[in-house]
Short mmCIF file of C-alpha atoms in Angstrom, two decimals:
data_model
loop_
_atom_site.label_atom_id
_atom_site.label_comp_id
_atom_site.label_asym_id
_atom_site.label_seq_id
_atom_site.Cartn_x
_atom_site.Cartn_y
_atom_site.Cartn_z
CA MET A 84 0.00 0.00 0.00
CA PRO A 85 1.46 3.40 -0.93
CA PHE A 86 3.40 5.21 1.79
CA VAL A 87 2.95 2.44 4.38
CA ARG A 88 6.71 2.21 4.58
CA LEU A 89 7.46 5.52 2.95
CA MET A 90 10.55 7.31 4.17
CA SER A 91 12.67 9.84 2.31
CA LEU A 92 15.90 8.09 3.25
CA THR A 93 15.20 4.47 2.42
CA LEU A 94 16.99 1.60 0.79
CA ILE A 95 16.34 3.38 -2.48
CA VAL A 96 19.11 5.68 -1.34
CA ALA A 97 21.53 2.84 -0.95
CA THR A 98 20.51 1.29 -4.26
CA SER A 99 21.08 4.52 -6.16
CA LEU A 100 24.41 5.02 -4.43
CA VAL A 101 25.65 1.62 -5.50
CA ALA A 102 23.97 1.05 -8.85
CA PHE A 103 25.45 3.96 -10.77
CA PRO A 104 28.72 4.87 -9.08
CA SER A 105 30.27 6.65 -12.06
CA LEU A 106 27.69 7.55 -14.70
CA ASN A 107 29.50 9.62 -17.34
CA ALA A 108 32.23 10.22 -14.77
CA SER A 109 35.79 11.01 -15.74
CA ALA A 110 37.58 12.08 -12.57
CA ALA A 111 40.05 9.60 -11.17
CA GLU A 112 39.19 7.86 -7.92
CA PRO A 113 41.19 9.53 -5.14
CA SER A 114 43.23 7.53 -2.69
CA ARG A 115 41.92 7.17 0.83
CA GLU A 116 45.00 8.99 2.11
CA GLU A 117 44.19 11.99 -0.10
CA VAL A 118 40.63 12.07 1.18
CA LEU A 119 41.65 11.87 4.82
CA ALA A 120 44.30 14.58 4.41
CA ALA A 121 41.60 17.04 3.33
CA MET A 122 39.61 16.50 6.54
CA THR A 123 40.66 19.42 8.73
CA PRO A 124 39.21 21.55 11.54
CA TYR A 125 37.44 24.78 10.64
CA ALA A 126 39.67 27.76 9.91
CA GLY A 127 37.22 30.20 8.35
CA GLN A 128 35.16 33.16 9.42
CA HIS A 129 32.07 33.27 11.60
CA ALA A 130 29.09 35.63 11.59
CA ALA A 131 26.69 36.21 14.46
CA GLY A 132 23.24 34.72 14.04
CA VAL A 133 21.15 31.99 15.60
CA ASP A 134 21.96 30.60 19.02
CA ARG A 135 23.70 27.32 18.31
CA ALA A 136 23.55 26.34 22.01
CA THR A 137 20.07 24.78 21.82
CA LEU A 138 17.70 22.99 19.45
CA THR A 139 14.71 24.38 21.34
CA GLY A 140 12.85 26.98 19.32
CA LYS A 141 14.53 25.98 16.06
CA LEU A 142 13.19 24.81 12.74
CA MET A 143 15.93 22.72 11.14
CA ALA A 144 15.79 21.34 7.60
CA GLY A 145 17.34 18.16 6.30
CA TYR A 146 20.12 18.74 3.76
CA GLN A 147 20.64 15.78 1.42
CA GLY A 148 23.65 17.13 -0.46
CA TRP A 149 23.69 14.05 -2.69
CA PHE A 150 23.23 15.54 -6.17
CA THR A 151 26.23 15.36 -8.49
CA THR A 152 26.68 16.00 -12.19
CA ALA A 153 28.87 14.60 -14.95
CA ASP A 154 30.98 17.76 -15.14
CA ASP A 155 31.47 18.69 -11.47
CA GLY A 156 34.84 16.96 -11.09
CA THR A 157 33.72 14.42 -8.51
CA GLY A 158 33.66 11.42 -10.82
CA GLN A 159 30.23 10.52 -9.43
CA GLY A 160 28.27 11.22 -12.61
CA TRP A 161 24.57 12.18 -12.53
CA ARG A 162 23.98 10.84 -9.05
CA HIS A 163 20.39 11.19 -7.81
CA TYR A 164 19.43 12.56 -11.21
CA ALA A 165 19.89 9.51 -13.45
CA LYS A 166 17.71 6.47 -13.85
CA GLN A 167 18.85 3.16 -15.33
CA GLY A 168 22.21 4.72 -16.09
CA LYS A 169 20.84 7.65 -18.09
CA PHE A 170 19.84 11.24 -17.39
CA GLU A 171 17.74 12.35 -20.34
CA PRO A 172 14.03 12.78 -21.10
CA GLY A 173 12.30 9.63 -19.92
CA TYR A 174 15.16 8.67 -17.61
CA CYS A 175 15.44 10.63 -14.40
CA THR A 176 14.55 10.34 -10.73
CA ILE A 177 13.65 13.93 -9.82
CA ASP A 178 10.08 15.24 -9.76
CA LEU A 179 10.90 18.89 -9.06
CA TRP A 180 13.30 20.86 -11.24
CA PRO A 181 15.63 23.24 -9.37
CA ASP A 182 15.47 26.95 -10.12
CA VAL A 183 19.00 27.84 -11.21
CA ALA A 184 18.27 31.42 -12.28
CA GLU A 185 20.46 32.88 -9.54
CA LEU A 186 23.33 30.47 -10.03
CA ASP A 187 26.47 31.61 -11.82
CA ALA A 188 27.64 29.90 -14.98
CA ASP A 189 30.24 27.85 -13.09
CA GLU A 190 27.52 26.46 -10.82
CA LYS A 191 25.25 25.12 -13.56
CA SER A 192 25.44 21.85 -15.49
CA ALA A 193 23.77 21.51 -18.88
CA THR A 194 21.45 18.56 -19.43
CA PRO A 195 19.76 16.93 -22.46
CA PHE A 196 16.43 18.29 -21.17
CA ARG A 197 14.79 21.30 -22.82
CA HIS A 198 12.31 23.87 -21.60
CA ALA A 199 9.17 24.65 -23.58
CA ASP A 200 10.96 27.45 -25.44
CA GLY A 201 13.69 25.04 -26.56
CA SER A 202 16.35 26.35 -24.18
CA THR A 203 18.72 24.05 -22.34
CA ALA A 204 17.67 22.99 -18.86
CA TYR A 205 20.40 23.19 -16.22
CA VAL A 206 20.81 21.58 -12.80
CA PHE A 207 23.19 22.05 -9.87
CA SER A 208 25.72 19.87 -8.07
CA SER A 209 25.85 19.58 -4.30
CA SER A 210 29.61 19.19 -4.59
CA ARG A 211 30.15 22.79 -5.69
CA GLN A 212 31.13 24.93 -2.75
CA LYS A 213 29.70 28.10 -4.24
CA THR A 214 26.25 26.52 -4.52
CA VAL A 215 26.23 25.12 -0.99
CA LEU A 216 27.27 28.53 0.38
CA ARG A 217 24.47 30.09 -1.67
CA HIS A 218 21.99 27.72 -0.06
CA PHE A 219 23.08 28.89 3.39
CA ARG A 220 22.71 32.51 2.33
CA TRP A 221 19.13 31.65 1.41
CA MET A 222 18.65 30.16 4.86
CA ARG A 223 19.85 33.38 6.45
CA GLU A 224 17.77 35.58 4.15
CA TYR A 225 14.54 33.66 4.82
CA GLY A 226 15.05 32.89 8.50
CA LEU A 227 15.79 29.15 8.50
CA ASP A 228 17.82 28.20 11.55
CA GLY A 229 20.01 25.58 9.94
CA VAL A 230 20.23 21.99 8.75
CA PHE A 231 20.94 18.43 9.67
CA VAL A 232 23.56 17.38 7.11
CA GLN A 233 22.72 13.89 5.87
CA ARG A 234 25.65 11.46 5.89
CA PHE A 235 24.82 8.06 4.49
CA ALA A 236 26.95 5.42 6.14
CA VAL A 237 27.04 3.32 2.95
CA ALA A 238 28.68 6.28 1.20
CA THR A 239 31.65 6.51 3.55
CA VAL A 240 33.52 3.43 2.30
CA ARG A 241 34.76 4.12 -1.25
CA PRO A 242 37.25 7.03 -1.29
CA GLY A 243 35.33 8.91 -4.00
CA ASP A 244 32.08 8.64 -2.08
CA LEU A 245 33.77 9.63 1.17
CA ARG A 246 35.34 12.65 -0.51
CA HIS A 247 31.95 13.85 -1.66
CA CYS A 248 30.37 13.32 1.76
CA ASN A 249 33.23 15.19 3.40
CA SER A 250 33.14 18.11 0.98
CA VAL A 251 29.39 18.55 1.48
CA LEU A 252 29.83 18.46 5.26
CA MET A 253 32.73 20.92 5.22
CA ASN A 254 30.94 23.26 2.84
CA CYS A 255 27.87 23.18 5.08
CA ARG A 256 30.15 23.94 8.02
CA GLN A 257 31.51 26.96 6.20
CA GLY A 258 28.09 28.10 5.01
CA ALA A 259 26.62 27.85 8.48
CA ASN A 260 29.49 29.76 10.08
CA GLU A 261 29.58 32.52 7.49
CA ASN A 262 25.82 33.04 7.59
CA GLY A 263 25.17 32.69 11.30
CA ARG A 264 23.24 29.42 10.92
CA CYS A 265 23.77 26.12 12.73
CA TYR A 266 24.28 22.58 11.49
CA ALA A 267 24.54 19.08 12.89
CA LEU A 268 25.57 15.69 11.59
CA MET A 269 22.87 13.14 10.77
CA TYR A 270 23.88 9.59 10.00
CA ASP A 271 21.42 7.72 7.82
CA LEU A 272 21.71 3.97 8.32
CA SER A 273 19.68 3.02 5.23
CA GLY A 274 21.31 0.30 3.18
CA LEU A 275 23.75 -0.83 5.85
CA LYS A 276 24.49 -4.53 5.92
CA ALA A 277 24.83 -6.62 9.02
CA ASP A 278 27.69 -5.37 11.18
CA GLY A 279 27.65 -2.11 9.22
CA ILE A 280 27.32 -0.12 12.43
CA GLU A 281 31.07 -0.61 12.93
CA GLN A 282 31.59 1.48 9.77
CA VAL A 283 29.52 4.27 11.29
CA ILE A 284 31.57 4.20 14.47
CA ALA A 285 34.83 4.22 12.52
CA ASP A 286 33.63 7.13 10.39
CA PHE A 287 32.59 9.17 13.42
CA LYS A 288 36.00 8.64 14.95
CA LEU A 289 37.54 10.03 11.75
CA LEU A 290 35.33 13.12 11.89
CA VAL A 291 36.30 13.82 15.48
CA ASP A 292 39.98 13.02 15.08
CA ARG A 293 40.53 14.95 11.87
CA MET A 294 37.84 17.66 11.85
CA LYS A 295 37.19 17.92 15.60
CA LEU A 296 33.52 17.78 14.64
CA GLY A 297 31.35 19.08 17.45
CA ARG A 298 34.45 19.83 19.50
CA ASP A 299 36.14 22.53 17.43
CA ALA A 300 36.44 25.85 19.28
CA ASN A 301 36.72 27.67 15.95
CA ASP A 302 33.50 26.13 14.63
CA HIS A 303 30.83 28.40 16.09
CA ALA A 304 28.02 26.86 14.06
CA TYR A 305 27.87 23.25 15.21
CA LEU A 306 24.58 22.70 17.03
CA GLN A 307 24.63 21.94 20.75
CA HIS A 308 21.75 20.95 23.00
CA ASN A 309 21.84 20.70 26.76
CA GLY A 310 25.55 21.43 26.65
CA LYS A 311 26.44 18.61 24.23
CA PRO A 312 27.06 18.39 20.46
CA VAL A 313 24.04 17.00 18.62
CA VAL A 314 24.53 13.84 16.55
CA ALA A 315 21.49 12.37 14.81
CA VAL A 316 21.05 8.73 13.82
CA TRP A 317 18.25 8.09 11.35
CA GLY A 318 16.72 4.69 10.64
CA VAL A 319 16.32 3.02 14.03
CA GLY A 320 13.49 0.53 14.51
CA PHE A 321 11.79 0.47 11.10
CA ASN A 322 10.07 -2.79 10.19
CA ASP A 323 11.22 -2.85 6.56
CA LYS A 324 13.59 -5.79 6.94
CA ARG A 325 16.84 -3.89 7.28
CA ALA A 326 20.00 -5.94 7.55
CA TYR A 327 21.34 -4.16 10.62
CA THR A 328 19.70 -4.97 13.93
CA LEU A 329 18.32 -3.09 16.89
CA ALA A 330 21.15 -4.54 18.94
CA GLU A 331 23.62 -2.86 16.60
CA CYS A 332 21.70 0.42 16.90
CA ASP A 333 21.89 0.06 20.65
CA ARG A 334 25.66 -0.30 20.41
CA LEU A 335 25.92 2.84 18.27
CA VAL A 336 23.85 4.94 20.66
CA THR A 337 25.85 3.66 23.62
CA PHE A 338 29.08 4.56 21.81
CA LEU A 339 27.89 8.09 20.97
CA LYS A 340 26.71 8.62 24.52
CA ASP A 341 29.27 6.86 26.69
CA ASP A 342 32.54 6.28 24.87
CA PRO A 343 35.29 7.86 26.99
CA GLN A 344 36.92 9.55 23.99
CA TYR A 345 34.18 10.02 21.41
CA GLY A 346 31.04 10.03 23.58
CA GLY A 347 29.31 12.84 25.41
CA ASN A 348 26.97 13.63 22.50
CA CYS A 349 23.33 14.61 22.52
CA VAL A 350 21.82 11.83 20.40
CA MET A 351 18.77 12.39 18.25
CA LEU A 352 17.05 9.29 16.85
CA GLY A 353 15.08 9.19 13.62
CA VAL A 354 12.47 6.53 14.35
CA PRO A 355 9.22 5.19 12.83
CA THR A 356 6.00 7.16 13.16
CA TYR A 357 4.47 4.57 15.48
CA TRP A 358 7.52 4.04 17.67
CA ARG A 359 5.55 4.57 20.88
CA SER A 360 3.01 1.79 20.24
CA LEU A 361 5.53 -0.47 18.42
CA GLU A 362 3.14 -1.12 15.54
CA ARG A 363 2.64 -0.46 11.83
CA ASP A 364 5.95 0.98 10.56
CA ALA A 365 7.82 0.14 13.78
CA MET A 366 9.46 -3.13 14.80
CA PRO A 367 7.35 -4.72 17.56
CA ASP A 368 10.42 -5.05 19.76
CA PRO A 369 10.67 -3.42 23.20
CA LEU A 370 14.40 -2.96 22.63
CA LEU A 371 13.42 0.06 20.52
CA HIS A 372 12.07 1.76 23.63
CA GLN A 373 15.22 0.89 25.54
CA ILE A 374 17.34 2.53 22.83
CA ILE A 375 15.13 5.63 22.83
CA LEU A 376 15.48 5.89 26.59
CA LYS A 377 19.26 6.02 26.14
CA ALA A 378 18.98 8.85 23.61
CA ASP A 379 17.99 12.50 24.09
CA ILE A 380 15.73 13.51 21.20
CA VAL A 381 13.01 11.51 19.42
CA SER A 382 12.13 12.38 15.82
CA PRO A 383 9.43 10.20 14.21
CA TRP A 384 9.49 10.11 10.39
CA THR A 385 6.06 11.10 9.11
CA VAL A 386 6.52 11.81 5.40
CA GLY A 387 3.60 10.09 3.67
CA ARG A 388 1.77 9.24 6.87
CA TYR A 389 -0.91 11.85 6.20
CA HIS A 390 -2.07 13.37 2.93
CA SER A 391 -4.20 16.45 3.62
CA PRO A 392 -4.32 19.39 6.03
CA GLU A 393 -7.14 17.70 7.92
CA SER A 394 -5.28 14.40 8.32
CA ALA A 395 -2.14 16.30 9.33
CA GLU A 396 -4.09 17.95 12.13
CA ARG A 397 -5.51 14.60 13.22
CA HIS A 398 -2.00 13.17 13.29
CA ALA A 399 -0.77 16.03 15.48
CA THR A 400 -3.68 15.56 17.88
CA GLN A 401 -3.87 11.77 17.98
CA VAL A 402 -0.21 10.79 17.57
CA ALA A 403 2.18 13.70 18.11
CA ALA A 404 0.53 15.11 21.22
CA PRO A 405 0.62 11.74 23.09
CA ASP A 406 4.20 11.30 21.82
CA ILE A 407 5.12 14.64 23.38
CA THR A 408 3.51 13.63 26.66
CA TRP A 409 5.52 10.40 26.68
CA CYS A 410 8.72 12.28 25.94
CA ARG A 411 8.12 14.79 28.70
CA GLU A 412 7.45 12.01 31.17
CA HIS A 413 10.71 10.34 30.18
CA HIS A 414 12.73 13.58 29.97
CA LYS A 415 13.23 13.44 26.21
CA ASP A 416 12.84 16.16 23.60
CA TYR A 417 10.51 15.65 20.64
CA LEU A 418 11.32 16.78 17.09
CA PRO A 419 8.32 16.25 14.76
CA VAL A 420 8.76 16.18 10.98
CA ALA A 421 6.86 18.49 8.63
CA PHE A 422 6.90 18.18 4.82
CA PRO A 423 5.44 20.39 2.05
CA GLY A 424 4.07 17.62 -0.18
CA PHE A 425 5.32 14.50 -1.89
CA SER A 426 5.94 13.17 -5.40
CA TRP A 427 8.33 10.48 -6.69
CA HIS A 428 6.67 9.51 -9.97
CA ASN A 429 9.85 9.66 -12.08
CA MET A 430 11.62 7.38 -9.63
CA ARG A 431 8.61 5.11 -9.18
CA PRO A 432 6.29 5.37 -12.20
CA GLU A 433 3.66 3.22 -10.49
CA SER A 434 3.00 6.13 -8.14
CA LYS A 435 0.94 9.03 -9.38
CA PRO A 436 2.55 12.44 -9.89
CA ASN A 437 2.02 14.93 -7.08
CA ALA A 438 0.86 12.12 -4.79
CA ILE A 439 0.50 14.45 -1.80
CA PRO A 440 -0.37 17.92 -3.16
CA ARG A 441 1.18 21.00 -1.59
CA LEU A 442 -2.01 23.05 -1.94
CA LYS A 443 0.11 26.16 -2.48
CA GLY A 444 1.64 25.86 0.98
CA ASP A 445 -1.55 25.27 2.96
CA PHE A 446 -0.62 21.64 3.64
CA LEU A 447 2.70 22.65 5.21
CA TRP A 448 1.32 25.59 7.15
CA ARG A 449 -1.37 23.47 8.79
CA GLN A 450 1.35 21.09 9.97
CA PHE A 451 3.22 23.99 11.58
CA THR A 452 0.15 25.23 13.40
CA ALA A 453 -0.96 21.73 14.43
CA TYR A 454 2.46 20.82 15.84
CA LYS A 455 2.65 24.12 17.68
CA GLN A 456 -0.76 23.49 19.23
CA ALA A 457 0.30 19.94 20.16
CA GLY A 458 3.17 21.37 22.19
CA ALA A 459 6.16 21.03 19.86
CA THR A 460 9.14 23.23 20.73
CA MET A 461 11.26 22.28 17.69
CA ILE A 462 10.54 21.07 14.14
CA TYR A 463 12.45 19.09 11.50
CA GLN A 464 11.65 20.29 7.98
CA ALA A 465 11.81 17.63 5.29
CA MET A 466 13.71 18.60 3.20
CA PHE A 467 15.81 21.55 2.01
CA ASP A 468 16.95 20.09 -1.31
CA GLU A 469 15.09 16.81 -1.88
CA ILE A 470 13.86 17.04 -5.47
CA ASP A 471 13.80 13.24 -5.95
CA GLU A 472 10.73 12.93 -3.76
CA GLY A 473 9.27 16.38 -4.23
CA THR A 474 9.79 17.56 -0.64
CA ALA A 475 12.31 20.31 -1.43
CA ILE A 476 11.70 23.75 0.05
CA PHE A 477 14.53 25.51 -1.79
CA LYS A 478 13.94 27.38 -5.04
CA CYS A 479 12.32 25.24 -7.73
CA THR A 480 11.00 26.34 -11.09
CA ASN A 481 7.48 26.65 -12.47
CA ASP A 482 8.99 26.17 -15.94
CA PRO A 483 10.44 22.64 -15.85
CA PRO A 484 11.56 20.81 -18.98
CA VAL A 485 8.99 19.29 -21.29
CA GLY A 486 9.03 15.91 -22.97
CA ALA A 487 9.10 12.29 -21.90
CA SER A 488 9.60 13.05 -18.21
CA SER A 489 6.89 14.93 -16.35
CA PHE A 490 7.60 17.30 -13.45
CA ILE A 491 5.53 19.02 -10.83
CA THR A 492 5.72 22.76 -10.20
CA LEU A 493 5.13 25.19 -7.36
CA GLU A 494 1.65 25.89 -8.75
CA GLY A 495 2.67 29.32 -9.99
CA LEU A 496 3.96 30.51 -6.63
CA PRO A 497 7.24 32.45 -6.48
CA THR A 498 10.16 30.06 -6.60
CA ASP A 499 11.19 31.12 -3.09
CA HIS A 500 7.74 30.72 -1.54
CA TYR A 501 8.57 27.68 0.58
CA LEU A 502 11.75 29.24 1.91
CA TRP A 503 9.65 32.21 2.98
CA LEU A 504 6.89 30.02 4.42
CA VAL A 505 9.32 27.90 6.43
CA GLY A 506 10.84 31.10 7.79
CA ARG A 507 7.36 32.09 8.96
CA GLY A 508 6.96 28.64 10.45
CA ALA A 509 10.11 29.22 12.50
CA LYS A 510 8.63 32.45 13.83
CA LEU A 511 5.38 30.66 14.65
CA LEU A 512 7.28 27.95 16.51
CA ARG A 513 8.98 30.57 18.70
CA GLY A 514 5.76 32.49 19.31
CA GLU A 515 6.94 35.53 17.36
CA ILE A 516 3.81 35.47 15.21
CA GLU A 517 0.32 34.14 15.91
CA ALA A 518 -1.02 30.87 14.59
CA THR A 519 -3.59 31.43 11.85
CA PRO A 520 -5.92 28.91 10.17
CA THR A 521 -4.51 29.85 6.77
CA GLN A 522 -0.93 30.62 5.88
CA PRO A 523 0.22 34.23 6.26
CA THR A 524 -0.23 36.66 3.42
CA ARG A 525 3.05 37.55 1.83
CA SER A 526 3.56 41.23 1.14
CA LYS A 527 4.85 42.06 -2.29
#
């Protein structure tokens, strides 16, 4: 049944990472030594901005950072754009087309796609520093507090993959510092094989040893909560037959919390929607509750769990509010997930386009108001840049390419509308503006 096991960061991620490692790629694979040598502490500038000392009162977006192009120098090819080894009309995985109007020529990659007027359609690469820094300027301009930088554990093994993951993380670090935003690391466990948790632990040790991640006095942007650096682990307890076990997840959380050298972190867990009752999308195993009790922040994944403003409000009342009560009773923080809409037709043609309509922002706004009313003090926004599944809030075009692949649009809204709306959602969360039944009117 559609969306029963829907999650933006699923095994599809791992499949796409492995299936097309070098589509149209030409750059040589770096050595592991070269990749590790580039991992250094922060030495750049810092601007005043949001208070990075707490997650409370913040609206944080997820930052995938996984889009690469054939000409970006990474050797990764058209990653998270291509389908069946090709990126051309009829073969792509994205449902939204990014608005590249503000990007400079050296940020844009030409594609075989064409707009209605016959002009070449361009896309961006997450590997380009200039583009990532631009994204953080947008966050500052529109009032987004920061991002959880996705780091897929399966993409930290091959040197070329690790180099890309590291460059995205370091560019986000720079963008957050220069624009007064905050950021935190989020491991996604999707696609890990049995015993893969040891790779996550080894990778985290590298980040601390070489980048001083979360412990760098010069990095003023890394998010802290309750006096500890925040580290998120996504993909704990889902009942979709993952190879890694709850016992392995328990070991990872214990390591992040208690290791004498690398512990002392504030651990956020990305868990199933029905984690509290251990049903539906959650493994019916009480060990999940034991792991959550070891952690600090609970964040249930709800993309696709409701499909309309009315069902979003019911979810907030019937599921999120009792979740919040449970978390308060057990001295945990609760980070609900909001999403603007959903569409992954080009990736999965059996699904209909625009499966969960955005309703020109009304769907997202009602989630903000419902979560606020339910008692939420922080929100996770899915996602900043996820155009594969149509949840992106960054600038996307109303003039996508035409032809064999179909794309959704922002329904004629300004390309920056969702950045603006999420900024208003952050103000609503903090009580700086009043909750209204309809989204705020944007002045021209």
